[in-house]
Structures are given as C-alpha cells and as structure tokens.
C-alpha cells in the first residue's frame, strides 16, 4: 500500500497507484509524482491484460491515422479505450474497476482471463516483474499471498 516507493520499500505497494480514492479505482498522487502518464484521479490505464492475452483471443491490427495523415498500426486482441477515442495513447487502456467486494465478482478483467483471485495475482506478479523487475522482486510469492488475503477483506 506504500504510495511512495521512492521513500519506502521500492519493491512493493503498486496496487494503490491505480486503485486509489474512495472506490479504489482512481490514479493516485503518488503515481503521478512518480511520472506515470496519467493525471490524478484518472480511471483509464493498462494492467497488461490485452498485452499478455492469457485468454488467447484473436489478435487484430488496428490502424490509427493522425491529423497529419501518418498512420500507426498496432496489434491487440482488444485495444480498449483507443477504439472509442481513436488515440493510440489509449491503446489497451481499460476503465479501472473498483476492487471493493472483488472476492465476489470473479471472473476478473475485461476478457475474463482470471477465474480466481489467485489467477488475478499470478497475472499481476508477472506484470510487476516484467515492468518493475524481479531483482529486487517487485512481487514475491509471499506478497501475493498477503494481497489475496487482503482482497478477501474488501
Ligand atoms: C497500472 C494500473 C494498475 C495497477 C498497478 C493495478 N491495477 Fe488492478 N486493474 C487496473 C485496470 C486498468 C483493470 C482493468 C483491466 C482490464 O480489464 O483489462 C484492473 C483490474 C483489477 C481487478 C479486477 C476487478 C474486476 O472486477 O474484474 C482487480 C481485482 C484488481 N485490478 C486488483 C489489483 C491489485 C490487487 C493490484 C496490485 C497487485 C492491482 N490491481 C494493480 C489497473 C491497475
């Protein structure tokens, strides 16, 4: 839960970057201070669900055309918010859901790729290790077990 990994434990506490505010669904001040490309209170971001595509959905190539006519082809099973805004900056972004009561709302993610909280946390362990590193470990197995226990209390 530490929202300032630069001052605290740099290996932990990244759920709250995106699951902040009263509904646990908003971008936090700490994440903005760390330079995440989103504004305080924003609700859209990528949790790498389309990127990893654990549901094994068919990939589609989307062409984004800028106002100067240049094109940008990007491939994804579901490009998320970019399909609404037409902006490649929103590629694979989804609305951050509340996590209050998450223990009762399986399956998880827009593609239902996580059937249980354990699957969900296996996804986040892989994501955190890929983005923030495994040395020091951005999500150890014991962190994962602690967070699952915590999610069951929400
Ligand atoms: C980078 C921002 C970000 C971080 C960090 C993050 N999440 Fe998420 N979370 C999201 C987004 C966006 C979604 C929706 C993803 C989708 O469906 O593609 C989501 C979905 C979820 C869901 C699914 C809820 C449902 O009803 O389907 C749960 C539970 C969850 N996150 C818990 C966590 C936990 C626990 C952590 C820390 C280990 C975490 N999140 C870290 C952005 C984030």
PDB file of C-alpha atoms and ligand atoms in Angstrom:
ATOM      1  CA  UNK A   1       0.000   0.000   0.000  1.00  0.00           C
ATOM      2  CA  UNK A   2       3.009   2.345   0.202  1.00  0.00           C
ATOM      3  CA  UNK A   3       2.224   5.008  -2.377  1.00  0.00           C
ATOM      4  CA  UNK A   4       5.742   6.397  -2.492  1.00  0.00           C
ATOM      5  CA  UNK A   5       8.168   3.617  -3.352  1.00  0.00           C
ATOM      6  CA  UNK A   6      10.986   6.172  -3.735  1.00  0.00           C
ATOM      7  CA  UNK A   7      10.868   6.753   0.021  1.00  0.00           C
ATOM      8  CA  UNK A   8       9.578   3.417   1.212  1.00  0.00           C
ATOM      9  CA  UNK A   9      10.080  -0.114   0.050  1.00  0.00           C
ATOM     10  CA  UNK A  10      10.768   0.154  -3.688  1.00  0.00           C
ATOM     11  CA  UNK A  11       9.662  -3.418  -4.334  1.00  0.00           C
ATOM     12  CA  UNK A  12       6.087  -3.109  -3.132  1.00  0.00           C
ATOM     13  CA  UNK A  13       2.856  -1.164  -2.991  1.00  0.00           C
ATOM     14  CA  UNK A  14       1.864  -0.642  -6.578  1.00  0.00           C
ATOM     15  CA  UNK A  15      -1.819  -1.636  -6.496  1.00  0.00           C
ATOM     16  CA  UNK A  16      -2.689   1.732  -4.977  1.00  0.00           C
ATOM     17  CA  UNK A  17      -1.157   3.620  -7.910  1.00  0.00           C
ATOM     18  CA  UNK A  18      -4.276   2.800  -9.946  1.00  0.00           C
ATOM     19  CA  UNK A  19      -6.706   1.527  -7.291  1.00  0.00           C
ATOM     20  CA  UNK A  20      -6.814   4.684  -5.152  1.00  0.00           C
ATOM     21  CA  UNK A  21      -9.569   7.019  -3.878  1.00  0.00           C
ATOM     22  CA  UNK A  22     -12.790   6.030  -2.088  1.00  0.00           C
ATOM     23  CA  UNK A  23     -13.798   3.461  -4.715  1.00  0.00           C
ATOM     24  CA  UNK A  24     -10.239   2.139  -5.165  1.00  0.00           C
ATOM     25  CA  UNK A  25     -10.484   2.878  -8.875  1.00  0.00           C
ATOM     26  CA  UNK A  26      -8.517   6.114  -9.377  1.00  0.00           C
ATOM     27  CA  UNK A  27      -4.961   7.118 -10.159  1.00  0.00           C
ATOM     28  CA  UNK A  28      -3.083   8.238  -7.026  1.00  0.00           C
ATOM     29  CA  UNK A  29      -0.993  11.350  -6.366  1.00  0.00           C
ATOM     30  CA  UNK A  30       1.997   9.083  -5.701  1.00  0.00           C
ATOM     31  CA  UNK A  31       1.734   7.533  -9.150  1.00  0.00           C
ATOM     32  CA  UNK A  32       1.541  10.974 -10.769  1.00  0.00           C
ATOM     33  CA  UNK A  33       4.608  12.088  -8.752  1.00  0.00           C
ATOM     34  CA  UNK A  34       6.492   9.033  -9.988  1.00  0.00           C
ATOM     35  CA  UNK A  35       5.822  10.091 -13.586  1.00  0.00           C
ATOM     36  CA  UNK A  36       3.141   7.605 -14.640  1.00  0.00           C
ATOM     37  CA  UNK A  37       1.497   9.004 -17.778  1.00  0.00           C
ATOM     38  CA  UNK A  38      -1.912   9.720 -16.236  1.00  0.00           C
ATOM     39  CA  UNK A  39      -3.485  12.507 -14.202  1.00  0.00           C
ATOM     40  CA  UNK A  40      -4.605  12.378 -10.580  1.00  0.00           C
ATOM     41  CA  UNK A  41      -7.978  10.623 -10.357  1.00  0.00           C
ATOM     42  CA  UNK A  42      -7.792   9.217 -13.909  1.00  0.00           C
ATOM     43  CA  UNK A  43      -9.696   5.970 -14.419  1.00  0.00           C
ATOM     44  CA  UNK A  44      -8.134   4.515 -17.569  1.00  0.00           C
ATOM     45  CA  UNK A  45      -4.894   2.591 -17.787  1.00  0.00           C
ATOM     46  CA  UNK A  46      -3.418  -0.695 -18.928  1.00  0.00           C
ATOM     47  CA  UNK A  47      -2.991  -3.562 -16.469  1.00  0.00           C
ATOM     48  CA  UNK A  48      -1.379  -5.562 -19.321  1.00  0.00           C
ATOM     49  CA  UNK A  49      -4.439  -7.761 -19.840  1.00  0.00           C
ATOM     50  CA  UNK A  50      -4.584  -7.293 -23.616  1.00  0.00           C
ATOM     51  CA  UNK A  51      -0.771  -7.282 -23.765  1.00  0.00           C
ATOM     52  CA  UNK A  52      -0.463 -10.747 -22.172  1.00  0.00           C
ATOM     53  CA  UNK A  53      -3.673 -12.053 -23.796  1.00  0.00           C
ATOM     54  CA  UNK A  54      -3.974 -15.021 -21.427  1.00  0.00           C
ATOM     55  CA  UNK A  55      -7.493 -15.581 -22.789  1.00  0.00           C
ATOM     56  CA  UNK A  56      -5.882 -16.427 -26.154  1.00  0.00           C
ATOM     57  CA  UNK A  57      -8.188 -14.176 -28.162  1.00  0.00           C
ATOM     58  CA  UNK A  58      -7.531 -13.462 -31.821  1.00  0.00           C
ATOM     59  CA  UNK A  59      -5.192 -10.545 -32.452  1.00  0.00           C
ATOM     60  CA  UNK A  60      -6.410  -7.761 -34.728  1.00  0.00           C
ATOM     61  CA  UNK A  61      -4.323  -4.991 -36.275  1.00  0.00           C
ATOM     62  CA  UNK A  62      -5.805  -1.507 -35.789  1.00  0.00           C
ATOM     63  CA  UNK A  63      -4.700   1.459 -37.910  1.00  0.00           C
ATOM     64  CA  UNK A  64      -4.594   4.857 -36.196  1.00  0.00           C
ATOM     65  CA  UNK A  65      -4.369   7.868 -38.506  1.00  0.00           C
ATOM     66  CA  UNK A  66      -3.041  11.126 -37.065  1.00  0.00           C
ATOM     67  CA  UNK A  67      -4.264  14.554 -38.219  1.00  0.00           C
ATOM     68  CA  UNK A  68      -1.127  14.923 -40.378  1.00  0.00           C
ATOM     69  CA  UNK A  69      -2.071  11.701 -42.185  1.00  0.00           C
ATOM     70  CA  UNK A  70       0.640   9.490 -40.679  1.00  0.00           C
ATOM     71  CA  UNK A  71      -0.529   6.033 -39.706  1.00  0.00           C
ATOM     72  CA  UNK A  72       0.328   3.788 -36.800  1.00  0.00           C
ATOM     73  CA  UNK A  73      -0.578   0.080 -36.963  1.00  0.00           C
ATOM     74  CA  UNK A  74      -0.946  -1.610 -33.578  1.00  0.00           C
ATOM     75  CA  UNK A  75      -1.967  -5.210 -32.852  1.00  0.00           C
ATOM     76  CA  UNK A  76      -4.082  -6.350 -29.927  1.00  0.00           C
ATOM     77  CA  UNK A  77      -6.924  -8.761 -29.121  1.00  0.00           C
ATOM     78  CA  UNK A  78      -8.839  -5.759 -27.708  1.00  0.00           C
ATOM     79  CA  UNK A  79      -7.445  -2.230 -27.976  1.00  0.00           C
ATOM     80  CA  UNK A  80      -9.851  -0.994 -25.274  1.00  0.00           C
ATOM     81  CA  UNK A  81     -10.380   2.739 -24.893  1.00  0.00           C
ATOM     82  CA  UNK A  82      -8.407   3.542 -28.058  1.00  0.00           C
ATOM     83  CA  UNK A  83     -11.343   2.112 -30.027  1.00  0.00           C
ATOM     84  CA  UNK A  84     -13.515   4.892 -28.569  1.00  0.00           C
ATOM     85  CA  UNK A  85     -11.087   7.827 -28.617  1.00  0.00           C
ATOM     86  CA  UNK A  86      -9.070   6.893 -31.728  1.00  0.00           C
ATOM     87  CA  UNK A  87      -5.969   7.926 -29.779  1.00  0.00           C
ATOM     88  CA  UNK A  88      -3.080   5.438 -29.773  1.00  0.00           C
ATOM     89  CA  UNK A  89      -2.106   6.786 -26.319  1.00  0.00           C
ATOM     90  CA  UNK A  90      -5.201   4.923 -25.065  1.00  0.00           C
ATOM     91  CA  UNK A  91      -4.116   1.666 -26.686  1.00  0.00           C
ATOM     92  CA  UNK A  92      -5.060  -1.331 -24.483  1.00  0.00           C
ATOM     93  CA  UNK A  93      -6.367   1.024 -21.765  1.00  0.00           C
ATOM     94  CA  UNK A  94      -9.442  -0.086 -19.790  1.00  0.00           C
ATOM     95  CA  UNK A  95     -11.500   1.547 -17.077  1.00  0.00           C
ATOM     96  CA  UNK A  96     -10.050   0.713 -13.677  1.00  0.00           C
ATOM     97  CA  UNK A  97     -12.811  -1.099 -11.773  1.00  0.00           C
ATOM     98  CA  UNK A  98     -13.472  -0.781  -8.081  1.00  0.00           C
ATOM     99  CA  UNK A  99     -11.955  -3.623  -6.096  1.00  0.00           C
ATOM    100  CA  UNK A 100     -14.367  -3.335  -3.187  1.00  0.00           C
ATOM    101  CA  UNK A 101     -16.051  -6.734  -2.959  1.00  0.00           C
ATOM    102  CA  UNK A 102     -13.755  -8.218  -5.614  1.00  0.00           C
ATOM    103  CA  UNK A 103     -13.816 -11.575  -3.830  1.00  0.00           C
ATOM    104  CA  UNK A 104     -17.453 -11.895  -5.019  1.00  0.00           C
ATOM    105  CA  UNK A 105     -17.037 -10.666  -8.630  1.00  0.00           C
ATOM    106  CA  UNK A 106     -14.992 -13.395 -10.380  1.00  0.00           C
ATOM    107  CA  UNK A 107     -14.115 -13.850 -13.196  1.00  0.00           C
ATOM    108  CA  UNK A 108     -11.794 -10.838 -13.474  1.00  0.00           C
ATOM    109  CA  UNK A 109     -10.551  -8.498 -16.226  1.00  0.00           C
ATOM    110  CA  UNK A 110     -12.315  -7.442 -19.421  1.00  0.00           C
ATOM    111  CA  UNK A 111     -11.593 -10.791 -21.092  1.00  0.00           C
ATOM    112  CA  UNK A 112     -12.484 -12.898 -18.009  1.00  0.00           C
ATOM    113  CA  UNK A 113      -8.948 -14.311 -18.179  1.00  0.00           C
ATOM    114  CA  UNK A 114      -8.600 -14.630 -14.378  1.00  0.00           C
ATOM    115  CA  UNK A 115     -11.067 -17.108 -12.903  1.00  0.00           C
ATOM    116  CA  UNK A 116      -9.921 -16.658  -9.291  1.00  0.00           C
ATOM    117  CA  UNK A 117      -8.064 -14.133  -7.120  1.00  0.00           C
ATOM    118  CA  UNK A 118      -5.063 -16.493  -7.371  1.00  0.00           C
ATOM    119  CA  UNK A 119      -5.151 -16.251 -11.187  1.00  0.00           C
ATOM    120  CA  UNK A 120      -5.510 -12.484 -10.889  1.00  0.00           C
ATOM    121  CA  UNK A 121      -2.452 -12.247  -8.651  1.00  0.00           C
ATOM    122  CA  UNK A 122      -0.429 -14.560 -10.902  1.00  0.00           C
ATOM    123  CA  UNK A 123      -1.193 -12.048 -13.664  1.00  0.00           C
ATOM    124  CA  UNK A 124      -0.073  -9.101 -11.504  1.00  0.00           C
ATOM    125  CA  UNK A 125       3.080 -10.916 -10.366  1.00  0.00           C
ATOM    126  CA  UNK A 126       4.060 -11.470 -13.990  1.00  0.00           C
ATOM    127  CA  UNK A 127       3.162  -7.883 -14.892  1.00  0.00           C
ATOM    128  CA  UNK A 128       5.029  -6.329 -11.938  1.00  0.00           C
ATOM    129  CA  UNK A 129       8.115  -8.446 -12.532  1.00  0.00           C
ATOM    130  CA  UNK A 130       8.100  -7.578 -16.252  1.00  0.00           C
ATOM    131  CA  UNK A 131       7.680  -3.831 -15.690  1.00  0.00           C
ATOM    132  CA  UNK A 132       9.392  -3.200 -12.335  1.00  0.00           C
ATOM    133  CA  UNK A 133      11.879  -6.062 -12.215  1.00  0.00           C
ATOM    134  CA  UNK A 134      12.435  -9.315 -10.397  1.00  0.00           C
ATOM    135  CA  UNK A 135      15.604  -8.165  -8.559  1.00  0.00           C
ATOM    136  CA  UNK A 136      14.579  -6.836  -6.110  1.00  0.00           C
ATOM    137  CA  UNK A 137      11.433  -8.840  -6.611  1.00  0.00           C
ATOM    138  CA  UNK A 138       8.552  -6.482  -7.447  1.00  0.00           C
ATOM    139  CA  UNK A 139       6.107  -9.144  -6.233  1.00  0.00           C
ATOM    140  CA  UNK A 140       7.244 -12.121  -4.187  1.00  0.00           C
ATOM    141  CA  UNK A 141       5.065 -15.179  -3.600  1.00  0.00           C
ATOM    142  CA  UNK A 142       4.518 -14.057  -0.016  1.00  0.00           C
ATOM    143  CA  UNK A 143       3.434 -10.558  -1.191  1.00  0.00           C
ATOM    144  CA  UNK A 144       0.999 -12.295  -3.492  1.00  0.00           C
ATOM    145  CA  UNK A 145      -0.467 -14.393  -0.663  1.00  0.00           C
ATOM    146  CA  UNK A 146      -0.726 -11.295   1.588  1.00  0.00           C
ATOM    147  CA  UNK A 147      -2.570  -9.319  -1.111  1.00  0.00           C
ATOM    148  CA  UNK A 148      -5.002 -12.186  -1.771  1.00  0.00           C
ATOM    149  CA  UNK A 149      -5.775 -12.300   1.963  1.00  0.00           C
ATOM    150  CA  UNK A 150      -6.291  -8.517   1.929  1.00  0.00           C
ATOM    151  CA  UNK A 151      -8.561  -8.614  -1.146  1.00  0.00           C
ATOM    152  CA  UNK A 152     -10.764 -11.134   0.658  1.00  0.00           C
ATOM    153  CA  UNK A 153     -11.401  -8.499   3.361  1.00  0.00           C
ATOM    154  CA  UNK A 154     -12.612  -5.776   0.959  1.00  0.00           C
TER     155      UNK A 154
HETATM  156  C1  LIG B   1      -1.279   0.294 -13.823  1.00  0.00           C
HETATM  157  C2  LIG B   1      -2.544   0.406 -13.140  1.00  0.00           C
HETATM  158  C3  LIG B   1      -2.944  -0.762 -12.245  1.00  0.00           C
HETATM  159  C4  LIG B   1      -2.230  -1.353 -11.241  1.00  0.00           C
HETATM  160  C5  LIG B   1      -0.813  -1.005 -10.779  1.00  0.00           C
HETATM  161  C6  LIG B   1      -3.078  -2.369 -10.668  1.00  0.00           C
HETATM  162  N1  LIG B   1      -4.276  -2.390 -11.317  1.00  0.00           N
HETATM  163 FE1  LIG B   1      -5.823  -3.676 -10.945  1.00  0.00          FE
HETATM  164  N2  LIG B   1      -6.749  -3.012 -12.615  1.00  0.00           N
HETATM  165  C7  LIG B   1      -6.329  -1.970 -13.414  1.00  0.00           C
HETATM  166  C8  LIG B   1      -7.135  -1.929 -14.619  1.00  0.00           C
HETATM  167  C9  LIG B   1      -6.994  -0.921 -15.753  1.00  0.00           C
HETATM  168  C10 LIG B   1      -8.031  -3.018 -14.521  1.00  0.00           C
HETATM  169  C11 LIG B   1      -8.994  -3.486 -15.614  1.00  0.00           C
HETATM  170  C12 LIG B   1      -8.108  -4.309 -16.553  1.00  0.00           C
HETATM  171  C13 LIG B   1      -8.801  -4.977 -17.699  1.00  0.00           C
HETATM  172  O1  LIG B   1      -9.912  -5.488 -17.541  1.00  0.00           O
HETATM  173  O2  LIG B   1      -8.177  -5.008 -18.775  1.00  0.00           O
HETATM  174  C14 LIG B   1      -7.777  -3.658 -13.240  1.00  0.00           C
HETATM  175  C15 LIG B   1      -8.494  -4.740 -12.731  1.00  0.00           C
HETATM  176  C16 LIG B   1      -8.341  -5.249 -11.454  1.00  0.00           C
HETATM  177  C17 LIG B   1      -9.215  -6.205 -10.829  1.00  0.00           C
HETATM  178  C18 LIG B   1     -10.432  -6.864 -11.476  1.00  0.00           C
HETATM  179  C19 LIG B   1     -11.717  -6.369 -10.909  1.00  0.00           C
HETATM  180  C20 LIG B   1     -12.886  -6.993 -11.634  1.00  0.00           C
HETATM  181  O3  LIG B   1     -13.994  -6.859 -11.109  1.00  0.00           O
HETATM  182  O4  LIG B   1     -12.727  -7.594 -12.716  1.00  0.00           O
HETATM  183  C21 LIG B   1      -8.732  -6.462  -9.577  1.00  0.00           C
HETATM  184  C22 LIG B   1      -9.338  -7.383  -8.502  1.00  0.00           C
HETATM  185  C23 LIG B   1      -7.517  -5.678  -9.439  1.00  0.00           C
HETATM  186  N3  LIG B   1      -7.330  -4.956 -10.595  1.00  0.00           N
HETATM  187  C24 LIG B   1      -6.696  -5.686  -8.328  1.00  0.00           C
HETATM  188  C25 LIG B   1      -5.392  -5.165  -8.344  1.00  0.00           C
HETATM  189  C26 LIG B   1      -4.362  -5.497  -7.375  1.00  0.00           C
HETATM  190  C27 LIG B   1      -4.575  -6.419  -6.175  1.00  0.00           C
HETATM  191  C28 LIG B   1      -3.252  -4.816  -7.748  1.00  0.00           C
HETATM  192  C29 LIG B   1      -1.873  -4.885  -7.133  1.00  0.00           C
HETATM  193  C30 LIG B   1      -1.290  -6.208  -7.106  1.00  0.00           C
HETATM  194  C31 LIG B   1      -3.576  -4.052  -8.945  1.00  0.00           C
HETATM  195  N4  LIG B   1      -4.887  -4.305  -9.278  1.00  0.00           N
HETATM  196  C32 LIG B   1      -2.700  -3.192  -9.618  1.00  0.00           C
HETATM  197  C33 LIG B   1      -5.281  -1.121 -13.154  1.00  0.00           C
HETATM  198  C34 LIG B   1      -4.242  -1.427 -12.276  1.00  0.00           C
END
